Amino acid sequence: MDQEYLEYRLKQDRLAEEKRQTALEYINQCRSIQLSSIPSVTELNDVDKLLLAATVESLGADNIRNTVSLRDNLSLPLSPFSKLDEEILQHLFNRNLLILASENSYEYVTINEEKELEIDFYQAIFEFAYSIENLTKILINAKSQKNTSALVANDQFKNWCEKLQLGECLSYLITRSRLNYLAPPIGEKLISILRSCLAECSVSTMHYIIWKSVENAAAYVQKPGITRKHASNSVSGNIERVFNKIYSGSWSHNKSFRDASHPQSAMAKIFFDYVFAVDDGGFHHTLDELFSPYRSQKTLEQVSYATLGDARSTNYSVTIALDIKQS
């Protein structure tokens, strides 16, 4: 029996190695295609340069030749929200600005039936497409004076700014909910409410609204017959009610300071602080407040969050892993 088991293990190891080699061969073919399609630095649009700079700032290894994984990054966060982190990496990968490090990331890649790579962006490691010299220039330029008016007029820039502010709210909501043993469903309905609020309120004000809404939901559990699931489902309605009270003037316009457990991300620094020359601007200001001084009178309009959550945007539906007792 021992001999049979040994032969079985050897066969399984041989098959696993054959599968590994076949996958590595295909991954390296994809790498070759990427490497032959890297855009020159001069061809990069301004928004992709900012995204690349934020990635270098947050995930760049000591040698700046490759990234550390999102899983292993314990320093400056790339963005305020894990799903947005992965979206940024996928965007840069699709632009051939990040090249998959096949040997280091083999176990985090699968090949689907359509012969497409499916990558675990949370654990994979990537190589930067450009030299250290060019990456350093991109990072320096991202922190220097730039044509803010042109960026404000760029729909891609506005879309990423909107995602940043939405990510700040979602991250804070999840944290506050977990601390109160609640798990509100985070889907299209809640995201739509947050988008509407962000068109009028800063993230700072939204943090107060979220804090108040979750506290109200936690107090709701104390009522007879109310379960934690009932209370969790009440959070989105609470956010609407608190927002309406503030917006109508019934309540004072409260703002919050940034929580130490939600530090400013590399992307927020580059997209807000360096572009608009304000301290933590994406937290303390609405996009309309930041954008308006740089818009011409003809294009002056209220900032819209309508592009978030549509077919062109990432679906931020998430599940908060909690053991909620129905009592």
Short mmCIF file of C-alpha atoms in Angstrom, two decimals:
data_model
loop_
_atom_site.label_atom_id
_atom_site.label_comp_id
_atom_site.label_asym_id
_atom_site.label_seq_id
_atom_site.Cartn_x
_atom_site.Cartn_y
_atom_site.Cartn_z
CA MET A 1 0.00 0.00 0.00
CA ASP A 2 2.87 2.34 0.77
CA GLN A 3 4.37 1.65 -2.67
CA GLU A 4 1.03 2.26 -4.39
CA TYR A 5 0.56 5.55 -2.52
CA LEU A 6 4.08 6.64 -3.41
CA GLU A 7 3.47 5.92 -7.10
CA TYR A 8 0.16 7.76 -6.93
CA ARG A 9 1.83 10.83 -5.37
CA LEU A 10 4.61 10.81 -7.96
CA LYS A 11 2.04 10.66 -10.75
CA GLN A 12 0.06 13.55 -9.24
CA ASP A 13 3.21 15.63 -8.83
CA ARG A 14 4.18 14.92 -12.45
CA LEU A 15 0.73 15.93 -13.72
CA ALA A 16 0.80 19.09 -11.59
CA GLU A 17 4.22 20.04 -12.98
CA GLU A 18 3.04 19.43 -16.55
CA LYS A 19 0.01 21.62 -15.90
CA ARG A 20 2.24 24.28 -14.37
CA GLN A 21 4.61 24.28 -17.33
CA THR A 22 1.73 24.47 -19.83
CA ALA A 23 0.21 27.40 -17.94
CA LEU A 24 3.56 29.18 -17.61
CA GLU A 25 4.14 28.78 -21.34
CA TYR A 26 0.78 30.41 -22.10
CA ILE A 27 1.31 33.17 -19.51
CA ASN A 28 4.70 33.95 -21.01
CA GLN A 29 3.12 34.15 -24.46
CA CYS A 30 0.74 36.76 -23.05
CA ARG A 31 3.72 38.55 -21.48
CA SER A 32 5.41 38.68 -24.87
CA ILE A 33 2.33 40.26 -26.41
CA GLN A 34 2.23 42.82 -23.61
CA LEU A 35 5.92 43.61 -23.88
CA SER A 36 5.55 44.23 -27.62
CA SER A 37 2.62 46.61 -27.04
CA ILE A 38 3.93 48.92 -24.32
CA PRO A 39 3.03 52.52 -25.17
CA SER A 40 5.87 55.03 -25.12
CA VAL A 41 5.91 57.39 -22.15
CA THR A 42 5.05 60.31 -24.45
CA GLU A 43 1.90 58.47 -25.60
CA LEU A 44 0.51 58.10 -22.07
CA ASN A 45 -2.50 60.25 -21.22
CA ASP A 46 -2.33 62.38 -18.08
CA VAL A 47 -4.79 60.24 -16.11
CA ASP A 48 -2.86 57.00 -16.70
CA LYS A 49 0.32 58.79 -15.59
CA LEU A 50 -1.40 59.76 -12.33
CA LEU A 51 -2.64 56.19 -11.78
CA LEU A 52 0.81 54.79 -12.49
CA ALA A 53 2.42 57.33 -10.14
CA ALA A 54 0.01 56.37 -7.35
CA THR A 55 0.82 52.68 -7.89
CA VAL A 56 4.57 53.33 -7.73
CA GLU A 57 4.09 55.41 -4.58
CA SER A 58 2.00 52.74 -2.85
CA LEU A 59 3.09 49.35 -4.22
CA GLY A 60 6.53 49.97 -5.71
CA ALA A 61 9.11 47.58 -4.30
CA ASP A 62 12.40 48.97 -3.00
CA ASN A 63 14.04 48.56 -6.40
CA ILE A 64 10.97 50.09 -8.18
CA ARG A 65 11.21 47.31 -10.77
CA ASN A 66 8.05 45.56 -9.68
CA THR A 67 5.14 45.84 -7.27
CA VAL A 68 4.51 44.20 -3.97
CA SER A 69 1.12 42.53 -3.84
CA LEU A 70 -1.90 44.31 -2.44
CA ARG A 71 -2.05 41.53 0.15
CA ASP A 72 1.47 42.27 1.38
CA ASN A 73 1.27 46.07 1.23
CA LEU A 74 1.30 47.32 4.83
CA SER A 75 2.37 50.91 4.19
CA LEU A 76 0.58 53.56 2.13
CA PRO A 77 -2.72 52.21 0.74
CA LEU A 78 -3.22 52.56 -3.00
CA SER A 79 -6.85 53.68 -2.69
CA PRO A 80 -9.39 53.86 0.15
CA PHE A 81 -11.22 50.69 -0.92
CA SER A 82 -9.92 47.20 -1.71
CA LYS A 83 -12.16 46.69 -4.75
CA LEU A 84 -10.91 49.99 -6.19
CA ASP A 85 -7.30 48.87 -5.60
CA GLU A 86 -7.91 45.85 -7.79
CA GLU A 87 -9.70 47.92 -10.44
CA ILE A 88 -6.70 50.27 -10.70
CA LEU A 89 -4.28 47.36 -11.18
CA GLN A 90 -6.52 45.76 -13.78
CA HIS A 91 -6.80 49.07 -15.65
CA LEU A 92 -3.00 49.47 -15.76
CA PHE A 93 -2.57 45.81 -16.73
CA ASN A 94 -5.03 46.23 -19.60
CA ARG A 95 -3.03 49.28 -20.73
CA ASN A 96 0.17 47.17 -20.72
CA LEU A 97 1.67 49.42 -18.05
CA LEU A 98 1.91 46.55 -15.58
CA ILE A 99 3.34 43.24 -16.80
CA LEU A 100 2.45 40.05 -14.97
CA ALA A 101 5.43 38.48 -13.19
CA SER A 102 4.67 34.91 -14.21
CA GLU A 103 7.05 32.97 -11.93
CA ASN A 104 6.00 34.92 -8.82
CA SER A 105 2.30 34.99 -9.65
CA TYR A 106 1.66 31.66 -11.37
CA GLU A 107 -0.52 30.32 -8.56
CA TYR A 108 -2.73 33.43 -8.70
CA VAL A 109 -3.56 33.07 -12.39
CA THR A 110 -6.00 30.73 -14.10
CA ILE A 111 -6.78 30.26 -17.79
CA ASN A 112 -10.49 30.12 -18.56
CA GLU A 113 -12.24 28.23 -21.36
CA GLU A 114 -11.85 31.22 -23.68
CA LYS A 115 -8.06 31.05 -23.16
CA GLU A 116 -8.13 34.32 -21.25
CA LEU A 117 -6.11 35.03 -18.12
CA GLU A 118 -8.07 35.43 -14.92
CA ILE A 119 -5.82 37.16 -12.41
CA ASP A 120 -6.15 37.48 -8.65
CA PHE A 121 -5.11 41.15 -8.52
CA TYR A 122 -5.08 41.09 -4.74
CA GLN A 123 -2.22 38.57 -4.58
CA ALA A 124 -0.41 38.81 -7.93
CA ILE A 125 2.88 40.65 -8.44
CA PHE A 126 3.56 42.81 -11.51
CA GLU A 127 6.57 44.34 -13.23
CA PHE A 128 6.42 47.99 -14.23
CA ALA A 129 6.59 48.49 -17.98
CA TYR A 130 9.00 51.43 -17.79
CA SER A 131 12.54 51.96 -16.59
CA ILE A 132 13.28 53.25 -13.10
CA GLU A 133 14.31 56.58 -14.64
CA ASN A 134 11.00 57.01 -16.47
CA LEU A 135 8.97 55.90 -13.45
CA THR A 136 10.79 58.45 -11.30
CA LYS A 137 10.01 61.20 -13.82
CA ILE A 138 6.34 60.18 -13.90
CA LEU A 139 6.18 60.27 -10.11
CA ILE A 140 7.90 63.66 -9.89
CA ASN A 141 5.66 65.16 -12.57
CA ALA A 142 2.55 63.85 -10.80
CA LYS A 143 3.53 65.89 -7.74
CA SER A 144 4.43 69.07 -9.61
CA GLN A 145 2.43 71.90 -11.17
CA LYS A 146 0.12 70.72 -13.94
CA ASN A 147 -2.68 71.90 -16.20
CA THR A 148 -5.52 71.46 -13.72
CA SER A 149 -8.11 72.93 -16.10
CA ALA A 150 -7.35 70.24 -18.68
CA LEU A 151 -7.66 67.50 -16.06
CA VAL A 152 -10.96 68.87 -14.78
CA ALA A 153 -12.31 68.79 -18.34
CA ASN A 154 -11.26 65.13 -18.69
CA ASP A 155 -14.15 62.73 -18.03
CA GLN A 156 -11.75 59.93 -17.08
CA PHE A 157 -10.17 62.11 -14.39
CA LYS A 158 -13.58 63.03 -12.98
CA ASN A 159 -14.68 59.41 -13.02
CA TRP A 160 -11.66 58.28 -10.98
CA CYS A 161 -12.17 61.17 -8.53
CA GLU A 162 -15.78 60.06 -8.05
CA LYS A 163 -14.67 56.48 -7.43
CA LEU A 164 -12.15 57.69 -4.86
CA GLN A 165 -14.76 59.56 -2.85
CA LEU A 166 -17.24 56.70 -3.12
CA GLY A 167 -14.51 54.30 -1.96
CA GLU A 168 -13.85 56.48 1.10
CA CYS A 169 -17.52 56.21 2.07
CA LEU A 170 -17.82 52.48 1.44
CA SER A 171 -14.67 51.70 3.42
CA TYR A 172 -15.85 53.77 6.39
CA LEU A 173 -19.35 52.29 6.25
CA ILE A 174 -17.98 48.74 6.35
CA THR A 175 -15.71 49.56 9.30
CA ARG A 176 -18.44 51.26 11.35
CA SER A 177 -20.88 48.45 10.58
CA ARG A 178 -18.49 45.73 11.67
CA LEU A 179 -17.74 47.56 14.91
CA ASN A 180 -21.47 47.46 15.65
CA TYR A 181 -21.91 43.85 14.47
CA LEU A 182 -24.01 44.94 11.51
CA ALA A 183 -23.78 43.95 7.85
CA PRO A 184 -25.83 46.28 5.62
CA PRO A 185 -26.28 44.97 2.06
CA ILE A 186 -23.95 47.01 -0.15
CA GLY A 187 -25.44 46.92 -3.62
CA GLU A 188 -26.79 49.26 -6.27
CA LYS A 189 -29.39 50.83 -3.98
CA LEU A 190 -26.93 51.91 -1.31
CA ILE A 191 -24.33 53.01 -3.86
CA SER A 192 -26.96 55.14 -5.59
CA ILE A 193 -27.77 56.83 -2.26
CA LEU A 194 -24.10 57.51 -1.55
CA ARG A 195 -23.62 58.94 -5.06
CA SER A 196 -26.53 61.32 -4.58
CA CYS A 197 -25.21 62.48 -1.22
CA LEU A 198 -21.68 62.99 -2.54
CA ALA A 199 -22.99 65.34 -5.21
CA GLU A 200 -23.87 67.72 -2.36
CA CYS A 201 -21.70 66.73 0.62
CA SER A 202 -17.98 66.28 1.18
CA VAL A 203 -16.61 62.93 2.30
CA SER A 204 -16.03 64.54 5.70
CA THR A 205 -19.75 65.24 6.05
CA MET A 206 -20.57 61.78 4.70
CA HIS A 207 -18.45 60.20 7.43
CA TYR A 208 -20.65 61.94 10.01
CA ILE A 209 -23.79 60.84 8.16
CA ILE A 210 -22.55 57.24 8.03
CA TRP A 211 -21.51 57.27 11.68
CA LYS A 212 -24.90 58.61 12.77
CA SER A 213 -26.80 56.19 10.52
CA VAL A 214 -24.95 53.11 11.80
CA GLU A 215 -25.32 54.23 15.42
CA ASN A 216 -29.08 54.63 14.87
CA ALA A 217 -29.21 51.14 13.34
CA ALA A 218 -27.30 49.71 16.30
CA ALA A 219 -29.77 51.34 18.71
CA TYR A 220 -32.64 49.92 16.63
CA VAL A 221 -31.55 46.39 17.63
CA GLN A 222 -32.55 47.15 21.23
CA LYS A 223 -36.22 47.36 20.27
CA PRO A 224 -38.40 44.27 20.79
CA GLY A 225 -38.60 41.96 17.80
CA ILE A 226 -35.79 43.68 15.87
CA THR A 227 -32.94 41.44 14.69
CA ARG A 228 -29.48 42.51 13.58
CA LYS A 229 -30.53 41.73 10.03
CA HIS A 230 -33.45 44.18 10.37
CA ALA A 231 -31.09 46.79 11.78
CA SER A 232 -28.53 46.19 9.02
CA ASN A 233 -31.18 46.68 6.36
CA SER A 234 -32.15 50.01 7.94
CA VAL A 235 -28.75 51.63 7.37
CA SER A 236 -29.40 52.82 3.80
CA GLY A 237 -32.69 54.45 4.84
CA ASN A 238 -30.95 56.05 7.79
CA ILE A 239 -28.33 57.58 5.48
CA GLU A 240 -31.06 59.14 3.36
CA ARG A 241 -32.87 60.54 6.39
CA VAL A 242 -29.77 62.02 8.04
CA PHE A 243 -28.65 63.52 4.73
CA ASN A 244 -32.07 65.08 4.13
CA LYS A 245 -32.10 66.62 7.62
CA ILE A 246 -28.69 68.18 7.03
CA TYR A 247 -29.44 69.30 3.48
CA SER A 248 -32.79 70.84 4.47
CA GLY A 249 -31.14 72.75 7.32
CA SER A 250 -32.97 70.87 10.08
CA TRP A 251 -29.62 69.69 11.45
CA SER A 252 -26.30 71.51 11.58
CA HIS A 253 -23.82 70.78 8.81
CA ASN A 254 -21.52 68.50 10.80
CA LYS A 255 -18.18 67.36 9.45
CA SER A 256 -15.73 64.75 10.65
CA PHE A 257 -11.98 64.65 10.84
CA ARG A 258 -10.17 61.83 9.07
CA ASP A 259 -10.14 58.66 11.17
CA ALA A 260 -6.64 57.27 11.79
CA SER A 261 -7.90 53.85 10.73
CA HIS A 262 -8.74 55.29 7.28
CA PRO A 263 -5.54 57.07 6.22
CA GLN A 264 -5.32 59.10 3.05
CA SER A 265 -4.34 56.89 0.13
CA ALA A 266 -1.62 57.41 -2.47
CA MET A 267 -4.24 57.90 -5.15
CA ALA A 268 -6.12 60.52 -3.12
CA LYS A 269 -2.91 62.45 -2.50
CA ILE A 270 -2.00 62.51 -6.19
CA PHE A 271 -5.50 63.09 -7.60
CA PHE A 272 -6.53 65.73 -5.06
CA ASP A 273 -3.67 67.22 -3.05
CA TYR A 274 -1.18 67.67 -5.86
CA VAL A 275 -3.68 68.53 -8.60
CA PHE A 276 -5.66 71.11 -6.61
CA ALA A 277 -2.92 72.15 -4.15
CA VAL A 278 -5.12 71.55 -1.11
CA ASP A 279 -4.57 69.41 1.95
CA ASP A 280 -6.71 66.24 1.82
CA GLY A 281 -9.02 67.98 -0.64
CA GLY A 282 -10.91 64.86 -1.61
CA PHE A 283 -11.97 64.44 2.01
CA HIS A 284 -12.90 68.00 2.92
CA HIS A 285 -14.39 69.24 -0.38
CA THR A 286 -17.02 68.17 -2.88
CA LEU A 287 -15.89 67.71 -6.47
CA ASP A 288 -17.96 70.72 -7.45
CA GLU A 289 -16.04 72.89 -4.98
CA LEU A 290 -12.72 71.64 -6.35
CA PHE A 291 -13.63 71.66 -10.03
CA SER A 292 -15.60 74.91 -10.36
CA PRO A 293 -12.66 77.39 -10.21
CA TYR A 294 -11.07 75.60 -13.17
CA ARG A 295 -14.13 75.37 -15.40
CA SER A 296 -15.09 77.88 -18.04
CA GLN A 297 -18.49 79.52 -17.58
CA LYS A 298 -19.90 77.55 -20.50
CA THR A 299 -19.03 74.18 -19.00
CA LEU A 300 -19.85 75.04 -15.39
CA GLU A 301 -22.31 72.46 -14.13
CA GLN A 302 -23.05 70.37 -11.08
CA VAL A 303 -20.83 67.35 -10.67
CA SER A 304 -22.71 64.16 -11.48
CA TYR A 305 -22.04 60.76 -9.99
CA ALA A 306 -24.30 59.08 -12.55
CA THR A 307 -21.40 57.17 -14.16
CA LEU A 308 -20.64 55.25 -10.99
CA GLY A 309 -22.17 51.82 -10.78
CA ASP A 310 -23.27 51.74 -14.43
CA ALA A 311 -22.14 49.24 -17.04
CA ARG A 312 -18.84 51.04 -17.54
CA SER A 313 -17.95 51.09 -13.86
CA THR A 314 -16.99 48.50 -11.31
CA ASN A 315 -19.86 47.00 -9.35
CA TYR A 316 -18.90 47.61 -5.74
CA SER A 317 -21.41 45.12 -4.32
CA VAL A 318 -19.66 43.48 -1.38
CA THR A 319 -20.53 41.16 1.45
CA ILE A 320 -19.55 42.03 5.01
CA ALA A 321 -18.48 38.78 6.63
CA LEU A 322 -20.14 38.73 10.03
CA ASP A 323 -21.79 36.09 12.11
CA ILE A 324 -25.03 37.99 12.74
CA LYS A 325 -27.33 36.47 15.27
CA GLN A 326 -30.98 36.96 14.55
CA SER A 327 -31.70 38.51 17.93
#
